[in-house]
C-alpha atoms as one frame of an Amber mdcrd trajectory, in Angstrom:
protein
 -50.919  23.438 -84.418 -52.461  25.809 -81.909 -53.749  24.673 -78.536 -57.276
  25.250 -77.391 -57.821  28.248 -75.120 -58.496  26.019 -72.099 -55.160  24.250
 -72.495 -53.312  27.560 -72.786 -54.786  28.777 -69.573 -53.797  25.506 -67.858
 -50.235  25.730 -69.120 -50.034  29.355 -68.041 -51.020  28.521 -64.492 -48.655
  25.549 -64.368 -45.820  27.804 -65.474 -46.673  30.388 -62.818 -46.829  27.745
 -60.104 -43.507  26.281 -61.130 -41.923  29.717 -61.184 -43.353  30.529 -57.748
 -42.189  27.232 -56.254 -38.701  27.594 -57.706 -38.461  31.175 -56.504 -39.766
  30.309 -53.015 -37.487  27.280 -52.709 -34.432  29.333 -53.584 -35.363  31.971
 -51.048 -36.133  29.302 -48.425 -32.805  27.623 -48.985 -31.089  30.976 -48.697
 -32.897  31.772 -45.470 -32.132  28.325 -44.032 -28.494  28.636 -45.021 -28.324
  32.092 -43.441 -29.960  30.780 -40.266 -27.551  27.843 -40.174 -24.514  30.092
 -40.629 -25.883  32.426 -37.959 -26.352  29.453 -35.635 -22.785  28.300 -36.226
 -21.503  31.813 -35.631 -23.471  32.151 -32.407 -22.364  28.659 -31.395 -18.751
  29.729 -31.869 -19.253  33.021 -29.997 -21.261  31.499 -27.142 -19.953  27.973
 -26.471 -22.230  25.350 -25.010 -22.236  25.505 -21.184 -21.889  21.749 -20.898
 -19.433  21.541 -17.985 -20.909  20.011 -14.850 -18.970  20.139 -11.600 -19.665
  16.727 -10.104 -19.282  15.474  -6.583 -16.413  12.975  -6.347 -17.526   9.392
  -5.851 -15.111   6.627  -4.794 -16.401   3.175  -5.673 -15.311  -0.261  -4.547
 -14.145  -2.959  -6.930 -17.756  -3.899  -7.743 -18.722  -0.327  -8.594 -20.650
   0.291  -5.363 -20.268   3.753  -3.883 -17.910   3.539  -0.912 -17.207   7.213
  -0.252 -18.468  10.527  -1.627 -17.323  14.152  -1.478 -19.374  17.289  -2.127
 -18.791  19.127  -5.391 -16.913  22.415  -5.386 -20.223  24.279  -5.039 -21.249
  22.019  -2.104 -23.759  19.922  -4.030 -24.408  16.213  -3.940 -24.321  16.051
  -7.724 -23.089  12.579  -8.633 -22.390  11.442 -12.154 -24.603   8.579 -13.336
 -22.985   6.534 -16.090 -25.017   5.404 -19.127 -25.113   1.818 -17.829 -26.684
   3.082 -14.601 -29.664   4.533 -16.480 -31.915   1.490 -16.721 -34.571   1.074
 -19.451 -37.228   1.323 -16.736 -35.865   4.672 -15.549 -35.514   6.011 -19.074
 -39.043   5.019 -20.109 -40.620   6.550 -16.999 -38.724   9.851 -17.287 -39.316
  10.255 -21.038 -43.024   9.408 -20.772 -43.494  12.007 -18.071 -41.189  14.750
 -19.332 -40.641  14.411 -23.084 -42.348  11.635 -25.083 -40.824  12.790 -28.364
 -37.293  13.235 -27.010 -35.728  11.025 -29.673 -37.607  12.770 -32.529 -37.093
  16.523 -32.082 -33.955  18.652 -32.509 -34.067  19.991 -28.959 -37.263  21.966
 -29.452 -40.728  20.500 -29.993 -42.671  22.983 -32.241 -45.976  21.137 -31.710
 -45.639  21.299 -27.946 -44.731  25.001 -28.144 -47.776  25.712 -30.331 -50.075
  23.743 -28.039 -48.750  25.476 -24.940 -49.015  28.923 -26.540 -52.614  28.266
 -27.643 -53.667  27.004 -24.200 -51.949  29.878 -22.426 -53.647  32.467 -24.684
 -57.066  30.870 -24.560 -57.086  30.254 -20.828 -55.163  33.379 -19.915 -52.627
  31.569 -17.761 -49.864  28.966 -17.997 -51.543  25.550 -18.045 -48.905  23.381
 -19.698 -45.210  23.573 -20.450 -43.452  23.093 -23.740 -39.915  22.551 -22.509
 -38.212  19.475 -23.815 -35.663  17.587 -21.725 -32.952  19.350 -23.734 -34.461
  22.765 -22.926 -34.742  21.819 -19.260 -31.091  20.812 -19.301 -30.200  24.186
 -20.832 -32.097  25.906 -18.024 -30.386  23.751 -15.371 -26.962  24.555 -16.807
 -27.740  28.301 -16.938 -30.487  29.193 -14.444 -32.446  32.359 -15.406 -35.687
  34.080 -14.541 -38.600  32.724 -16.547 -39.143  35.342 -19.260 -39.763  35.150
 -22.979 -36.202  36.238 -23.667 -34.924  33.509 -21.342 -37.072  31.016 -23.255
 -35.499  32.102 -26.548 -32.031  31.600 -25.059 -33.117  28.147 -23.834 -34.244
  27.287 -27.360 -30.860  28.312 -28.757 -28.978  26.458 -26.025 -31.105  23.356
 -26.555 -30.253  23.342 -30.251 -26.600  23.812 -29.351 -26.736  20.807 -27.042
 -28.376  18.700 -29.731 -25.692  19.802 -32.192 -22.812  18.828 -29.908 -24.133
  15.804 -28.011 -25.979  12.590 -28.695 -29.426  11.951 -27.255 -27.915   9.471
 -24.803 -25.428  12.067 -23.562 -28.145  14.730 -23.223 -30.383  12.417 -21.231
 -27.429  11.458 -19.037 -26.563  15.125 -18.361 -30.194  15.906 -17.600 -30.532
  13.059 -15.129 -27.269  14.116 -13.504 -28.541  17.651 -12.951 -32.228  17.465
 -12.006 -32.906  18.978  -8.551 -34.182  16.900  -5.627 -34.295  19.528  -2.922
 -31.611  20.967  -0.714 -28.177  20.279  -2.147 -29.137  16.993  -3.836 -28.979
  17.036  -7.614 -29.143  14.198 -10.082 -30.811  10.808 -10.095 -27.703   9.026
  -8.782 -27.367  11.237  -5.701 -31.115  10.955  -5.032 -31.106   7.163  -5.401
 -28.129   6.852  -3.077 -29.121   9.400  -0.431 -32.793   8.360  -0.254 -32.790
   4.657  -1.118 -29.119   3.639  -0.715 -29.191   2.179  -4.206 -27.647   2.738
  -7.589 -30.114   4.213 -10.158 -30.262   0.972 -12.142 -31.404  -0.902  -9.022
 -34.431   1.311  -8.312 -37.888  -0.243  -8.426 -40.676   1.225 -10.585 -42.277
   2.787  -7.510 -38.982   4.412  -6.485 -38.305   5.650 -10.036 -41.779   7.175
 -10.254 -41.449   8.842  -6.853 -38.155  10.395  -7.912 -39.550  11.466 -11.280
 -42.167  13.801  -9.757 -39.862  15.569  -7.272 -37.854  17.752  -9.767 -41.032
  19.703 -10.624 -41.427  20.757  -6.973 -38.099  19.888  -5.301 -38.550  22.116
  -2.250 -42.125  21.127  -1.385 -41.805  17.415  -2.139 -39.130  16.159   0.265
 -38.737  12.427   0.773 -38.802  11.767   4.465 -41.074  14.778   5.147 -43.908
  14.485   2.603 -43.941  10.763   1.935 -47.750  10.371   2.025 -48.325  13.150
  -0.499 -45.505  11.843  -2.682 -47.163   8.401  -2.689 -50.431   9.984  -3.831
 -48.745  11.801  -6.706 -46.657   8.759  -7.502 -49.706   6.541  -7.820 -51.384
   9.030 -10.182 -48.460   8.766 -12.520 -48.354   5.005 -12.174 -51.954   4.981
 -13.379 -50.951   7.209 -16.313 -48.236   4.685 -17.135 -50.847   1.935 -17.045
 -53.188   3.862 -19.313 -50.337   4.379 -21.757 -49.433   0.660 -21.642 -45.938
   1.684 -20.643 -45.307  -1.188 -18.223 -46.725  -4.576 -17.427 -49.921  -4.435
 -15.344 -48.486  -6.725 -12.691 -45.409  -4.535 -12.343 -47.571  -1.445 -11.921
 -49.819  -3.226  -9.426 -46.794  -4.098  -7.311 -45.540  -0.519  -7.538 -48.915
   0.844  -6.389 -48.719  -1.316  -3.266 -45.098  -0.513  -2.443 -44.770   1.693
   0.663 -42.487   4.707   0.778 -40.476   4.678   3.994 -37.337   6.350   2.669
 -35.677   9.327   4.310 -32.533  11.390   3.814 -29.408   9.307   4.441 -25.831
  10.366   5.036 -23.424  10.017   2.153 -21.196   6.903   2.418 -17.875   7.411
   4.233 -16.522   3.857   4.248 -12.864   4.164   3.232 -11.933   7.649   4.451
  -8.128   7.434   4.384  -7.931   5.978   0.890 -10.781   8.189  -0.321  -8.992
  11.392   0.682  -5.809  10.057  -0.878  -7.491   9.302  -4.210  -9.380  12.605
  -4.124  -6.079  14.481  -3.863  -4.559  12.312  -6.580  -7.482  12.784  -8.999
  -8.998  16.164  -8.006 -11.123  16.608 -11.155 -12.393  13.076 -11.594 -16.099
  12.468 -10.925 -15.874   8.711 -10.390 -12.760   7.007  -9.036 -12.935   3.222
  -9.197 -10.903   1.840  -6.315  -9.745  -1.758  -5.938 -11.255  -2.085  -2.454
 -13.394  -5.117  -1.637 -15.968  -3.538   0.698 -16.931  -6.799   2.373 -13.315
  -7.551   3.227 -12.734  -3.913   4.158 -15.522  -4.011   6.727 -14.214  -7.288
   8.190 -10.680  -5.933   8.496 -11.914  -2.670  10.035 -13.874  -4.643  12.616
 -10.831  -6.771  13.501  -8.595  -3.696  13.787 -11.038  -1.906  16.060 -11.486
  -4.968  18.287  -7.733  -5.509  18.484  -6.963  -1.900  19.422  -9.725  -1.908
  22.037  -7.946  -4.829  23.691  -4.629  -2.938  23.644  -5.923   0.341  25.069
  -5.301  -0.903  28.617  -1.575  -0.714  27.770  -1.962   2.791  26.274  -1.635
   1.466  22.709  -4.147   3.494  20.728  -3.871   2.783  17.012  -3.199   0.402
  14.157  -3.070   0.396  10.370  -3.509  -2.475   7.912  -2.920  -2.923   4.178
  -4.096  -6.039   2.318  -2.811  -6.754  -1.209  -4.172  -9.409  -3.554  -0.945
 -10.927  -4.911  -2.662 -12.202  -8.049  -3.591  -8.721  -9.278  -1.504  -6.470
  -6.962  -4.730  -4.689  -6.077  -5.225  -3.267  -2.596  -8.404  -4.904  -1.327
  -8.356  -3.456   2.217  -6.975  -0.116   3.368  -7.321   0.775   7.058  -5.335
   3.883   7.920  -6.247   3.967  11.621  -8.456   2.213  14.141 -11.085   4.975
  13.996 -10.982   7.835  11.499 -13.370   9.909  13.613 -11.352   9.583  16.835
  -9.638  12.968  17.001  -8.213  12.286  20.473  -6.003   9.524  19.045  -5.287
  11.321  15.756  -7.535   8.941  13.831  -7.316  11.007  10.647  -3.584  10.305
  10.344  -3.036   7.733   7.607  -0.831   5.093   9.235  -0.275   3.409   5.875
   1.610   6.461   4.599   3.230   7.615   7.864   7.038   7.345   8.021   8.085
   5.096  10.887  11.059   3.015  12.007  10.729  -0.528  10.577  12.398  -2.410
  13.432  13.550  -5.811  12.161  11.217  -6.029   9.173  13.993  -5.305   6.644
  16.075  -8.304   7.745  14.532 -10.734   5.199  15.645  -8.460   2.363  19.090
  -8.139   3.951  19.611 -11.903   4.180  18.113 -12.404   0.719  20.691 -10.045
  -0.774  23.471 -11.941   1.017  22.092 -15.237  -0.380  22.208 -13.746  -3.875
  25.766 -12.526  -3.430  26.928 -15.968  -2.295  28.035 -14.740   1.126  25.825
 -17.071   3.159  23.379 -19.961   2.962  20.622 -20.863   5.453  22.849 -23.306
   7.420  25.887 -21.026   7.413  27.151 -20.395  10.954  27.714 -16.887  12.306
  28.596 -15.660  15.778  26.074 -13.925  17.982  28.435 -12.335  20.500  29.165
  -8.791  21.706  30.666  -6.950  18.751  31.911  -3.425  18.235  31.447  -2.081
  14.687  33.668   1.024  14.790  31.808   2.426  17.758  28.391   0.930  16.961
  27.634  -1.816  19.508  24.261  -3.450  18.764  22.431  -5.680  21.184  19.782
  -8.339  20.741  16.162  -7.589  21.588  16.337  -9.630  24.797  19.861  -8.498
  25.735  21.221 -12.050  25.467  23.857 -13.647  23.235  23.798 -17.147  21.783
  27.304 -17.776  20.499  27.360 -19.777  17.265  24.051 -19.766  15.339  22.930
 -20.580  11.821  21.650 -17.900   9.457  18.164 -19.421   9.428  18.116 -19.407
  13.237  19.330 -15.800  13.283  16.577 -14.664  10.900  13.785 -16.782  12.404
  14.706 -15.490  15.873  15.409 -11.953  14.623  18.871 -11.737  16.188  20.381
  -8.295  15.772  24.139  -8.872  15.875  24.229 -11.441  13.015  22.054  -9.079
  10.949  24.476  -6.192  11.465  27.374  -8.489  10.550  25.665  -9.398   7.284
  24.926  -5.704   6.660  28.616  -4.992   7.248  29.528  -7.670   4.698  27.285
  -6.448   1.882  27.750  -2.761   2.765  25.083  -0.151   3.599  25.411   1.427
   0.140  24.383  -1.832  -1.542  21.439  -2.231   0.810  20.342   1.335   0.123
  20.446   0.643  -3.629  18.096  -2.309  -3.174  15.699  -0.232  -1.067  15.698
   2.525  -3.670  14.876  -0.024  -6.359  11.987  -1.148  -4.177  10.696   2.471
  -4.105  11.383   3.336  -0.464  11.041   7.107  -0.802  12.406   8.168   2.590
  15.530   6.054   1.983  16.110   8.075  -1.171  15.970  11.295   0.866  18.076
  10.075   3.794  20.616   7.873   1.999  23.605  10.004   3.002  22.747   9.636
   6.697  22.188   5.878   6.840  24.513   3.104   7.958  24.674  -0.310   9.615
  21.738   0.502  11.906  19.370   0.075   8.927  19.467  -3.656   9.675  17.709
  -2.959  12.984  15.318  -0.225  11.847  17.603   2.799  11.741  15.762   4.386
   8.811  12.286   5.609   7.846   9.766   3.522   5.885   6.033   3.438   5.202
   3.676   0.521   5.750   2.703   0.501   2.073   6.380   0.287   1.059   7.052
  -2.613   3.412   3.913  -4.456   2.319   4.804  -3.955  -1.339   8.314  -5.298
  -0.646   6.904  -8.417   1.014   4.521  -8.895  -1.907   7.661  -9.347  -4.029
   8.629 -12.221  -1.709   5.228 -13.718  -2.555   5.978 -13.396  -6.294   9.397
 -15.045  -6.593  11.295 -11.831  -5.928   9.463  -9.749  -8.539   8.312  -6.336
  -7.338   5.125  -5.068  -8.969   3.634  -1.659  -8.147   0.550  -1.973  -5.980
  -2.702  -0.662  -7.443  -5.384   1.412  -5.762  -7.607   2.001  -8.824  -8.821
  -0.091 -11.720 -10.824   0.237 -14.902 -14.539  -0.540 -14.418 -14.711  -1.790
 -17.999 -14.411  -5.607 -17.985 -13.302  -5.537 -21.616 -10.079  -3.770 -20.591
  -7.637  -6.384 -19.235  -6.193  -5.557 -15.826  -2.624  -6.624 -16.495   0.133
  -6.244 -13.918   2.483  -3.316 -14.246   6.076  -4.079 -15.260   8.053  -5.704
 -12.474  11.553  -5.372 -11.023  13.524  -8.410  -9.895  14.568  -7.617  -6.329
  15.783 -11.060  -5.240  16.500 -14.050  -7.428  13.886 -16.821  -7.217  16.413
 -18.991  -5.345  17.322 -16.394  -2.715  13.661 -15.493  -2.412  12.694 -19.133
  -1.826  15.360 -19.620   0.858  14.153 -16.485   2.644  10.517 -17.562   2.432
  11.258 -21.022   3.852  12.896 -19.426   6.886   9.993 -17.021   7.411   7.596
 -19.982   7.279   9.128 -21.639  10.346   6.968 -21.876  13.458   9.657 -22.519
  16.104  10.394 -18.897  16.809   9.722 -16.332  19.533   7.409 -14.062  17.525
   4.685 -16.700  17.080   1.879 -15.331  19.302   1.245 -17.493  22.363  -2.439
 -17.933  21.564  -1.569 -19.477  18.186   0.943 -22.080  19.433  -1.551 -24.947
  19.469  -4.234 -23.514  17.217  -5.734 -25.753  14.553  -6.541 -22.648  12.506
  -3.032 -21.255  12.231  -2.808 -19.960   8.645   0.069 -21.116   6.473   1.959
 -17.873   5.933   5.508 -16.609   5.878   5.857 -13.632   8.172   8.221 -11.328
  10.008   7.689  -9.055  12.973   9.545  -5.961  14.067   9.702  -3.582  17.007
  11.288  -0.161  16.672  13.720   1.385  19.118  11.919   2.733  22.181   8.968
   0.410  21.489   7.193   3.034  19.402   6.211   0.805  16.477   5.126  -2.818
  16.255   5.062  -4.506  12.844   3.976  -7.803  11.387   4.086  -8.430   7.635
   3.026 -11.771   6.171   2.241 -13.384   2.855   1.085 -16.507   1.073   0.294
 -17.132  -2.580  -2.959 -15.175  -2.386  -2.397 -12.187  -0.119   0.249  -9.982
   1.439  -0.853  -8.261   4.638   0.978  -5.489   6.437   0.134  -4.534  10.034
   1.409  -1.610  12.073   0.437  -1.040  15.721   1.414   1.877  17.946   0.641
   5.507  18.710   0.687   8.276  16.122   2.205  10.488  18.811   5.316   8.225
  18.626   5.012   7.593  22.348   6.753   4.372  23.336   4.980   1.720  25.384
   6.891  -0.993  27.321   4.285  -3.627  26.422   4.455  -2.912  22.680   6.153
  -5.515  20.453   5.678  -6.974  17.020   5.102 -10.472  18.421   2.474  -9.598
  21.011   0.895  -6.464  19.541   0.920  -6.882  15.736   1.281 -10.589  14.886
  -2.048 -11.691  16.491  -3.896  -9.172  14.314  -2.020 -10.399  11.225  -3.117
 -14.009  11.794  -6.697 -12.983  12.550  -6.895 -11.053   9.294  -5.431 -13.947
   7.290  -8.026 -16.268   8.767 -10.752 -13.780   7.865  -9.790 -12.968   4.279
  -8.253 -16.310   3.260  -9.831 -18.871   5.577  -9.670 -22.498   4.406  -7.561
 -21.446   1.432  -5.699 -24.242  -0.352  -2.499 -25.147   1.464  -0.442 -25.106
  -1.724   2.957 -23.521  -1.298   5.910 -22.442  -3.358   8.036 -25.027  -5.164
  11.835 -24.715  -5.150  13.017 -22.933  -8.310  14.991 -24.996 -10.787  18.106
 -22.862 -10.192  18.209 -23.906  -6.509  20.026 -27.023  -5.362  20.795 -28.849
  -2.105  23.992 -30.258  -0.607  25.384 -31.749   2.595  27.245 -29.311   4.818
  28.852 -29.512   8.231  26.442 -28.472  10.967  29.295 -26.780  12.857  30.080
 -24.270  10.114  27.528 -24.570   7.322  30.409 -25.094   4.882  31.176 -28.000
   2.556  31.961 -31.251   4.354  35.602 -31.965   5.264  37.002 -35.393   6.198
  36.563 -34.715   9.936  32.926 -33.451   9.744  30.742 -36.040  11.451  27.472
 -34.134  11.912  26.117 -33.239   8.478  22.895 -31.476   7.440  21.187 -30.647
   4.151  21.486 -27.033   3.062  20.047 -25.098   0.128  22.451 -23.205  -2.071
  22.741 -21.447  -5.434  25.205 -23.276  -7.711  28.067 -21.119  -9.054  27.050
 -18.368  -6.594  27.114 -19.693  -3.019  30.495 -20.056  -1.319  31.981 -23.524
  -1.681  34.914 -23.594   0.738  35.675 -26.596   2.935  34.759 -26.620   6.566
  37.557 -25.719   8.996  35.671 -26.028  12.260  38.438 -28.317  13.562  42.151
 -27.537  13.601  44.891 -30.172  13.565  47.440 -29.415  16.280  50.701 -31.106
  17.335  50.671 -31.569  21.117  52.636 -33.304  23.815  51.533 -36.804  24.822
  50.008 -35.402  28.022  48.100 -32.722  25.998  49.576 -29.844  27.983  51.544
 -28.049  25.293  51.266 -27.398  21.554  53.950 -27.271  18.880  54.217 -25.518
  15.565  56.258 -26.814  12.638  59.176 -24.639  13.745  59.457 -26.129  17.213
  58.103 -29.624  16.548  60.438 -32.263  18.086  61.515 -35.322  16.186  59.385
 -37.497  18.383  57.348 -37.370  21.566  54.243 -35.648  20.144  50.859 -36.572
  18.785  48.219 -35.076  16.482  44.868 -33.962  17.795  41.884 -31.972  16.495
  40.660 -28.972  18.445  37.693 -26.648  17.783  38.868 -23.831  15.540  37.000
 -21.038  17.265  37.351 -17.449  16.129  38.838 -14.954  18.613  35.428 -13.362
  19.239  33.863 -16.730  20.084  36.687 -17.593  22.471  36.386 -14.182  24.099
  32.653 -14.717  24.459  33.156 -18.157  26.019  35.776 -16.798  28.401  33.711
 -13.782  29.452  30.547 -15.795  29.967  32.366 -18.767  31.497  31.286 -21.219
  28.813  33.399 -24.357  28.937  35.099 -25.277  25.679  38.061 -27.373  24.541
  40.957 -24.950  24.234  44.207 -25.533  22.377  47.085 -26.058  24.866  49.540
 -23.220  25.317  52.217 -22.966  22.677  55.734 -24.179  23.368  57.265 -21.311
  25.386  60.714 -22.189  24.056  59.638 -21.662  20.448  61.758 -18.891  18.903
  59.496 -18.218  15.942  57.883 -14.769  15.895  54.397 -15.080  14.521  53.687
 -12.447  11.905  49.970 -13.262  11.757  47.351 -13.419  14.456  48.201 -10.152
  16.224  45.691  -9.027  18.868  42.658  -7.133  17.617  41.832  -4.124  19.795
  38.059  -3.826  19.920  37.939  -1.069  22.554  38.631   1.767  22.188  37.774
   2.268  18.498  40.674   3.479  16.391  40.672   7.192  15.416  37.487   7.894
  17.387  36.951  11.057  19.430  35.841  10.557  23.043  34.273  13.177  25.295
  34.817  12.792  29.049  33.415  15.019  31.774  36.206  16.675  33.747  34.675
  16.007  37.142  33.621  12.476  36.241  35.608   9.400  37.219  34.619   7.651
  33.998  37.372   5.385  32.651  38.169   4.088  29.197  37.956   0.314  28.693
  40.731  -1.572  26.890  39.823  -4.975  25.439  41.033  -7.178  22.627  40.512
 -10.451  20.796  43.457 -12.830  20.368  44.423 -16.098  18.749  43.797 -19.391
  20.512  47.490 -19.775  21.422  47.597 -16.561  23.463  47.251 -16.539  27.208
  48.373 -13.054  28.303  48.516  -9.575  26.752  50.451  -6.420  27.686  48.937
  -2.923  27.399  50.893   0.255  26.671  49.510   3.817  26.904  51.461   6.583
  25.135  54.368   4.125  24.739  54.553   3.440  28.475  53.753   0.036  29.922
  50.420   0.122  31.756  49.359  -3.384  32.732  49.520  -7.081  31.915  46.304
  -9.076  31.925  44.656 -12.250  30.760  43.679 -12.112  27.115  39.962 -12.098
  27.911  40.190  -9.634  30.789  39.181  -5.975  30.197  41.510  -3.233  31.487
  40.459   0.311  32.454  42.467   3.539  32.262  41.920   7.179  33.170  42.971
   8.720  29.842  44.765  12.069  29.605  43.338  14.809  27.415  44.461  14.976
  23.803  45.769  12.214  21.557  46.257   8.891  23.319  48.279   6.079  21.693
  47.310   2.592  22.891  49.097  -0.629  21.944  48.577  -4.268  22.861  51.256
  -6.998  22.698  50.457 -10.668  23.183  52.735 -13.241  24.809  54.041 -14.202
  21.356  55.364 -10.722  20.688  52.683  -9.715  18.180  51.516  -6.129  18.521
  48.603  -3.900  17.470  48.250  -0.153  17.962  45.366   2.343  17.848  44.945
   5.989  18.793  42.019   8.033  20.080  41.363  11.703  20.827  40.123  12.478
  24.342  38.291  15.742  25.050  37.591  16.636  28.669  34.620  18.973  28.926
  32.486  20.708  31.553  28.871  19.501  31.491
């Protein structure tokens, strides 16, 4: 059946149209595919210039800017995070610069057509067509404004849209917009003009900042504020006409004055800021753990304290405050005044290597507790002692005879500390310090010895404070933290710990450091109602160059150093008077009225009665008994021997041994069983004590034990003597309680007889000198020394 002519014509045209559309579509797809491949090829050949060199910003724990550094090209170009771009800021910027930002692929064809038409018709540039993405491309690669530059901007804009989300593009744009001079980015402008974060800006402030990038050099806040307010208000009215914001909000913004001016960048934690900048050189935002409010309080206290000490030529101090619950450093004061060049204020006292004085003694005694060598009530002798040529003295130059370990630590006695160091061995102590991350100890370990107990080594304030924080955490050492994640969804867990002291040894040490009856409690705090409950230790280095005070409670560990960075000693400098007052002031500032809860004894710790005369387990003759803490199966458990049973004549004038004991005519008596060094101390310092009567002179037994101990000179030591000097060599010894006289021999020739406690002096010949000492019981000891006579 044939179709009418009209229908044939209609079908013919429909066929032609279909053929044309199909042909055009295929060609269009081919062209689009070619353009897309070309774009990908160009994108591969000319990568997106998306890198932005930001200024480094150090924030406090709350995210507030605490310190800022210029970028590598000397710009204040600070990175604003997405959460800092508030909805108000985003709406205002997009309405003014690019209303269709979320709808175009980087280029707005309608805006380009409109701008081209207006420019042609009016013969000049009347409106722009650059989207925010195109502006960002121009900011990343500044060029002269030509048509070829515009084509490159279009390509770069499409690249940016291909590689980044709209949120990222807006963030990069706001981080790069110019605000005059060397200020770039909304965050830098908000901080340096309004001292605010971008998300805290008011509508009036946002609008004022939104108009400056178009004319950054002629619209300067602080210089053209009146004109800026006029332009700002025009745009606020545009916002109102576009129903962008609430009328009341706009009305308030119109009335808000503009009094801002250029501010200096924050420089609030300079020592830590420079440290973190070096540690993270390419990081735009470094989130520190510092609590700025506490930091400012501590800085104020440090400055006030040092100002009071300047009259004694003490010029500086450093303080580190650790929150024990998180191990975060909340205050970091490297010097009294960073800007004081005369007193080397830029030196970071927290990282400087100094002598620790007595501040390592708590660790020393804690180790001895753990090894079962001592307990708090254990008695040691504080008397003149020669450790193979090393003769330590106490801080005040005095000796106290028999003292308990807790008294020795609380009063920071030096000789008992060296004795304990001698017992555990310097190598063991060094191992503990290395485990606690004392870096200088690692370097100097081959040069260190007994003097470490008194500060004969190099440490840093941060290392000491970290060590004491382990005392606050049952002996567990956690690394201290200077940075944290700003994301609250990421848990801030503690780093893995190392057990330095056992909980029991740690508790015993802490209880001693808590005592108040001690010489390093500052005078002004003796009767204070606001004395904080803290365990603390002070220290003063040799030559009075460094004063320390480190303290802790459950909440905080605080380390204080006071002195001069020049290492110049000052007679008035001491840990008790120079550092401890600042420690207590800081505790009262950062932890005032804190709960008085304290540490409970660990379950592994136990208590027992011991003899007060020895600190050992009670014997049948021990009358004065005290309670002592100890570690079961670890602490020594020997019976007290502070008294010695002796056979004596009825008139108590002579003593017998079992070899010469008569059948009758004697009695038993108990005498103090003093060590030779205690008896020598009592004799030399004329301290009255009950001595054992002389031994039966007719006794024929030769005692094999108890020979004299020559304490001077030191065996095998080399001595240098000036030829023209009359200097003599002292001979002295310690003997058993039954010895009255000793006989000295030099090079096998008799030299002199003397009382056992009496020192003897000789003019030694050059070369090897053999010296022997024989007591009145026939027991003998011999040493040798090498004497070199030199011209000085």
